[in-house]
Short mmCIF file of C-alpha atoms in Angstrom, two decimals:
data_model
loop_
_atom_site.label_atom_id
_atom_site.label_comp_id
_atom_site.label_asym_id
_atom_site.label_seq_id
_atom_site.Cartn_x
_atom_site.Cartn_y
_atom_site.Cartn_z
CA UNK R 955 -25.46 3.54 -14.30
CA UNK R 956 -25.27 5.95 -11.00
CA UNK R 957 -22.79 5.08 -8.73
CA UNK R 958 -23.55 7.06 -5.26
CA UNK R 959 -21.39 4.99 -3.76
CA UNK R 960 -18.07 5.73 -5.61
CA UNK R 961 -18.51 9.05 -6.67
CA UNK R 962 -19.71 9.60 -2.53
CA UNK R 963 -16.06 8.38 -1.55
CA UNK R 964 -14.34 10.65 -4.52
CA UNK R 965 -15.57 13.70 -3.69
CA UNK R 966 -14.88 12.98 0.03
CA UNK R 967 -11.18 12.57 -0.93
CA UNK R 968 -11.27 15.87 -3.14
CA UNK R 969 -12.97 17.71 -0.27
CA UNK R 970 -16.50 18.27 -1.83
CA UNK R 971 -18.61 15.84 -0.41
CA UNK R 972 -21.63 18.31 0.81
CA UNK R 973 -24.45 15.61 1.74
CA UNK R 974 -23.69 12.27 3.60
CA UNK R 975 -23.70 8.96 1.93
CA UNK R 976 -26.60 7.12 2.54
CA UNK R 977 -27.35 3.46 3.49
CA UNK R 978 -31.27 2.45 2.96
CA UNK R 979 -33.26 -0.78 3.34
CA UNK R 980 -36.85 0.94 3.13
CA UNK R 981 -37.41 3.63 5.90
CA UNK R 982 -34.23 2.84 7.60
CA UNK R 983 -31.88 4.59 6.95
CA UNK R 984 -27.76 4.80 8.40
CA UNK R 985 -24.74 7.59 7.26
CA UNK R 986 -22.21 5.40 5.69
CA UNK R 987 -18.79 6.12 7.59
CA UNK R 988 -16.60 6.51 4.39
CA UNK R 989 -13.53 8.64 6.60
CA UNK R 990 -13.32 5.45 9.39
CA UNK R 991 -13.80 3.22 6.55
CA UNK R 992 -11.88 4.19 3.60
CA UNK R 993 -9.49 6.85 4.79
CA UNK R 994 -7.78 5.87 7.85
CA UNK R 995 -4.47 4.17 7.46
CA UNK R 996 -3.49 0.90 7.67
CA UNK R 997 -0.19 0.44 9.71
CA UNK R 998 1.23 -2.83 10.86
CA UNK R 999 1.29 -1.87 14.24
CA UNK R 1000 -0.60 -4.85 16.36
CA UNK R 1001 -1.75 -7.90 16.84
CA UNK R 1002 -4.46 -7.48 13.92
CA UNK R 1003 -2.50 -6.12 11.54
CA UNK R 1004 0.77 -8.25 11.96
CA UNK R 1005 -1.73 -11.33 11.18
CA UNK R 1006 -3.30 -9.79 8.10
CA UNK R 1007 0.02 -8.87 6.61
CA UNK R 1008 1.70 -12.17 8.07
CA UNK R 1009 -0.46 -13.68 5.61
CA UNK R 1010 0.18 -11.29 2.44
CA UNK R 1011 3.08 -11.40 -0.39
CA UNK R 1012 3.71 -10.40 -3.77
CA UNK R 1013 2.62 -9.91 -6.18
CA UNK R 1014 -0.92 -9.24 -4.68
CA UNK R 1015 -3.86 -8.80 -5.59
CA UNK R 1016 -6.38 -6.15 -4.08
CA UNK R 1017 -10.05 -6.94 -4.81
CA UNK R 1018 -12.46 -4.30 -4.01
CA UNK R 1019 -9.86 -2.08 -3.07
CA UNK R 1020 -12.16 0.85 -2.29
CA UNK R 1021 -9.64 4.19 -1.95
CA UNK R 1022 -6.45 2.09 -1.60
CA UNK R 1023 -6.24 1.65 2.26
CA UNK R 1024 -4.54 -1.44 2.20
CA UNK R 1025 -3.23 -0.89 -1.58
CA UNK R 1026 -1.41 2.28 -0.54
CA UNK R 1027 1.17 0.23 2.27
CA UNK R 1028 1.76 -3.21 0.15
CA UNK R 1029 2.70 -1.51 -2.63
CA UNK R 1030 5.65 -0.32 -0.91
CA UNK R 1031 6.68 -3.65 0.10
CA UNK R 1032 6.05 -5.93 -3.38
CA UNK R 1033 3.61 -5.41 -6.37
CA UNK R 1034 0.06 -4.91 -5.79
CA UNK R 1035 -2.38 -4.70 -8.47
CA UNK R 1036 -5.99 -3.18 -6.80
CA UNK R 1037 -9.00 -3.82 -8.42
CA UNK R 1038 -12.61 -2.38 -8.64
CA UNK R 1039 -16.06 -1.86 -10.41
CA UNK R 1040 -16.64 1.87 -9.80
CA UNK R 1041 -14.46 4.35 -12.21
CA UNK R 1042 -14.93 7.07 -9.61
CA UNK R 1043 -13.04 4.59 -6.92
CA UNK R 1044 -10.61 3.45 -9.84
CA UNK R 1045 -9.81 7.21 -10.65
CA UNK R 1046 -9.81 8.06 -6.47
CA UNK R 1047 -7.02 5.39 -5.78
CA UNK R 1048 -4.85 7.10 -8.60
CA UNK R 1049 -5.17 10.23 -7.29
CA UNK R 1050 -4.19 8.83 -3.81
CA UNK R 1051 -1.28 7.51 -5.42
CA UNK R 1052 -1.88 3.39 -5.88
CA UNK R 1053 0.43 2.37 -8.56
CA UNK R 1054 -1.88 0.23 -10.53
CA UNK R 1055 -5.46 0.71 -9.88
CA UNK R 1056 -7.98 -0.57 -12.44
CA UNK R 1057 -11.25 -1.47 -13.26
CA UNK R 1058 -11.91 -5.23 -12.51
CA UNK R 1059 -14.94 -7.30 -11.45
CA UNK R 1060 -13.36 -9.85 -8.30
CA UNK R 1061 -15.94 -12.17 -9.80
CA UNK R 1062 -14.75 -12.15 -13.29
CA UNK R 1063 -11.03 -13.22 -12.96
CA UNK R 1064 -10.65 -16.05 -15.20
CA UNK R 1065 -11.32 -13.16 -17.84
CA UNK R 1066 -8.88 -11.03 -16.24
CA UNK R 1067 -5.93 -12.27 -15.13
CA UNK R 1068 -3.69 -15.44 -16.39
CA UNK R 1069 -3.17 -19.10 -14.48
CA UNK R 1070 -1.18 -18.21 -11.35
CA UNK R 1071 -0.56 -13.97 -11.85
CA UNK R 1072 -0.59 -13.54 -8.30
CA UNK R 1073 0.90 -14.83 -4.77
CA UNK R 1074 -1.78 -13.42 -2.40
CA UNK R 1075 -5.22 -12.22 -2.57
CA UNK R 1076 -7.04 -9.51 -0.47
CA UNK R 1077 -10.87 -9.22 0.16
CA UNK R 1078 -11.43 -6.58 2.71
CA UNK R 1079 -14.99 -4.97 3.07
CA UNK R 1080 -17.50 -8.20 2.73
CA UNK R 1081 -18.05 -8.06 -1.14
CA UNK R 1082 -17.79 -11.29 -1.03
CA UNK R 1083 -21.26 -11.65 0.54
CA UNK R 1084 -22.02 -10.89 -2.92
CA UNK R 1085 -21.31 -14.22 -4.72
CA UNK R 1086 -25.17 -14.33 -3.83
CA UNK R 1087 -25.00 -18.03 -2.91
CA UNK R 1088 -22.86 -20.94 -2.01
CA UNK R 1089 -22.42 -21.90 -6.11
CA UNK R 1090 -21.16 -18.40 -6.27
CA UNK R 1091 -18.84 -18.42 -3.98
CA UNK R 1092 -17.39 -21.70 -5.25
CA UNK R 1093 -17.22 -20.08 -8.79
CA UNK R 1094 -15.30 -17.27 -7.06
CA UNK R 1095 -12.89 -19.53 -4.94
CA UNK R 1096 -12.41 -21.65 -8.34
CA UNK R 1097 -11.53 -18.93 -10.05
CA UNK R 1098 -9.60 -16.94 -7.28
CA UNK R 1099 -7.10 -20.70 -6.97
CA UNK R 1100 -6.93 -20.43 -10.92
CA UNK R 1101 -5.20 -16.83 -10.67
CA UNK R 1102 -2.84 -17.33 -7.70
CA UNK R 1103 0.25 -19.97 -7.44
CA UNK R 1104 0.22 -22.96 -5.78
CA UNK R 1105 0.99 -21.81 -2.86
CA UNK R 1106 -1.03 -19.11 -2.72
CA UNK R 1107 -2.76 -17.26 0.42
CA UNK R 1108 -5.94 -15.15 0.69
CA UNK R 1109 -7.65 -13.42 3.42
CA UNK R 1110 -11.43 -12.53 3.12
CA UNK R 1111 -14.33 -11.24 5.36
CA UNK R 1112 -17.77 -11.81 6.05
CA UNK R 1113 -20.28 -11.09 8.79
CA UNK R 1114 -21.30 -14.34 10.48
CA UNK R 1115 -24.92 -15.05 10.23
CA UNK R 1116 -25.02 -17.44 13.71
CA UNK R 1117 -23.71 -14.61 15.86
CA UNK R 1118 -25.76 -13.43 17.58
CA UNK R 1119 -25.52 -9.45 16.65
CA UNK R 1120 -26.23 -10.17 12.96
CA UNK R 1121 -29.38 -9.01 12.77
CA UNK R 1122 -28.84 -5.59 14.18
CA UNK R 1123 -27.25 -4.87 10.75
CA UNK R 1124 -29.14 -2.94 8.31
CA UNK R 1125 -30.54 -4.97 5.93
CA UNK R 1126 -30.19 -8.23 7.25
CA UNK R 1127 -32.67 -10.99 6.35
CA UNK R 1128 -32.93 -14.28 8.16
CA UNK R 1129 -32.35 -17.74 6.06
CA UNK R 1130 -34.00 -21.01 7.85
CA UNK R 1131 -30.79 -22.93 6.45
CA UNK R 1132 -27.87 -22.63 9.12
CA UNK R 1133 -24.97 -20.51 8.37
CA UNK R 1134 -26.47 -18.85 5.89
CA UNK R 1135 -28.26 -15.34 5.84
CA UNK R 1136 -29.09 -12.41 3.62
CA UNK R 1137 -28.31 -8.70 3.83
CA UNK R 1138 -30.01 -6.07 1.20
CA UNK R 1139 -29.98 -2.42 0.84
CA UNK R 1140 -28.98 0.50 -1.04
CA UNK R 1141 -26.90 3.52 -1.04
CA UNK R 1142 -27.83 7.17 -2.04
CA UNK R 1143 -26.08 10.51 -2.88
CA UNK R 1144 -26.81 13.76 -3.64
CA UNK R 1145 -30.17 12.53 -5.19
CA UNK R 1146 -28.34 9.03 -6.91
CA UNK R 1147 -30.17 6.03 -6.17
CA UNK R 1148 -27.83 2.35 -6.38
CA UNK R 1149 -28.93 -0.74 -7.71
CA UNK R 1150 -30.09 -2.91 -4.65
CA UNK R 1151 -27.20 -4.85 -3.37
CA UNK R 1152 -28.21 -8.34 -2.21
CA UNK R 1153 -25.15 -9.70 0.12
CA UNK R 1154 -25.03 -13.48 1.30
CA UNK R 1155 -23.61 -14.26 4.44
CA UNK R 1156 -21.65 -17.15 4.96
CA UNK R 1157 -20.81 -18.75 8.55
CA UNK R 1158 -17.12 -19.54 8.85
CA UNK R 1159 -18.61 -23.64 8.72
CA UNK R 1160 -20.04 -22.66 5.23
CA UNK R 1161 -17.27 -20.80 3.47
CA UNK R 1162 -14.82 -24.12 4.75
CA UNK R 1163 -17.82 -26.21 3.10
CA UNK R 1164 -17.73 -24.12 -0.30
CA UNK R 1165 -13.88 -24.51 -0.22
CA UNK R 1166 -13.82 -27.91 -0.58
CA UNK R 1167 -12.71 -28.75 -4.10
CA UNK R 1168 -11.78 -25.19 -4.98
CA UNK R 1169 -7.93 -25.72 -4.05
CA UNK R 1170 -8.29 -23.76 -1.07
CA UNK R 1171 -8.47 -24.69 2.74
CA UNK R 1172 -9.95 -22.38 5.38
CA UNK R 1173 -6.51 -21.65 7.92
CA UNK R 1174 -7.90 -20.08 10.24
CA UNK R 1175 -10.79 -17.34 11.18
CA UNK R 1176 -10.65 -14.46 13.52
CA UNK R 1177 -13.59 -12.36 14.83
CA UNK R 1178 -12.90 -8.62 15.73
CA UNK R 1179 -14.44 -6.45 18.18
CA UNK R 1180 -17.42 -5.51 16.45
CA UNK R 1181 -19.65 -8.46 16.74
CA UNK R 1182 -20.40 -10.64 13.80
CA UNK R 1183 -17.58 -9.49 11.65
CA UNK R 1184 -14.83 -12.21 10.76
CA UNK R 1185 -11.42 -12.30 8.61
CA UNK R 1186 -10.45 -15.52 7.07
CA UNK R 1187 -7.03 -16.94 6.09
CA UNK R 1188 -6.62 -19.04 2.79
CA UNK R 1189 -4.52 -21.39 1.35
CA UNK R 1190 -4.16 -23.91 -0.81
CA UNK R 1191 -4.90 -26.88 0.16
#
């Protein structure tokens, strides 16, 4: 299967990426910022960062850990296991030095990981706008309580369909149910066409909503300064 995506990010790491990575939902058409994105490092050195980490510990778990940005500082602090789908991402975290960087599917951990393996979980980069719909991402949370301890934490993001810079993004598809909303597109490399990528967006209100039951309780929520974008803090509830 061709994976523009990852192998767009590895060969940016190795120094050979030659044609930009490309974001497409028909004619339009963005350059995906993999250096801003994936490469720059994450420091706990503000506001932002002190929460994020505040609400980290180990052993954690990295889900879509793209090239280790976050992987590459916890690890020095407790054990963190970072996860993801593409090989070519898998094999660029190793080379960036991430201690244990596999291949793992964030919606398949039941079949991964035993009853409480982890302390803290990580979802940085809103993948998990693809549990596709609100069952989904009750499945996920399910299965994300089942692998963490009882007092586990998690942080995820989204982009929040009821603000009003949503549909600016690329992609984005309007949903007549509230807090809900759809984002699909593609990416392309050097001629390599990915699968269409059909992302769910789930207000703040809706990911509390498909908590309930799971084990977990939405903390808290904080929006950065680009617009719609939002982190959310876990725990068990």
């Amino acid at each position: 299967m061709p994976d523009p995506f990852g192998r767009a990010i590895r060969d940016f790491h190795r120094g050979e990426q030659d044609e930009p990575l490309l974001q497409r939902d028909g004619d339009l058409t963005l350059d995906h910022p993999i250096e801003r994105f994936y490469f720059s490092s994450f420091t706990v050195n503000g506001e932002e960062s002190e929460w994020l980490a505040s609400r980290l510990d180990g052993p954690l778990l990295d889900m879509g850990a793209g090239a280790g940005r976050h992987s590459l500082y916890f690890q020095e602090r407790f054990e963190t296991v970072a996860v993801e789908v593409s090989d070519h991402l898998v094999e660029t975290m190793r080379e960036r030095g991430v201690a244990d960087a596999r291949r793992g599917d964030m919606f398949a951990l039941r079949e991964q990981f035993g009853r409480g393996r982890f302390r803290s979980a990580l979802a940085i980069g809103t993948q998990l706008g693809l549990a596709q719909s609100m069952q989904g991402l009750r499945k996920f949370l399910g299965d994300l309580a089942f692998v963490t301890t009882p007092d586990g934490t998690a942080v995820v993001d989204c982009y929040d369909p009821d603000h009003e810079e949503t549909e600016e993004l690329l992609g984005y598809r309007d949903d007549p149910t509230p807090g809900l909303a759809h984002r699909v597109m593609h990416f392309e490399y050097e001629g390599d066409v990915s699968d269409v990528l059909l992302f769910r967006l789930f207000a703040p209100d809706r990911l509390r909503e498909a908590a309930v039951g799971t084990g977990w309780t939405v903390s808290e929520v904080r929006y950065g300064d680009d617009g719609p974008h939002y982190r959310a803090a876990l725990e068990k509830s």
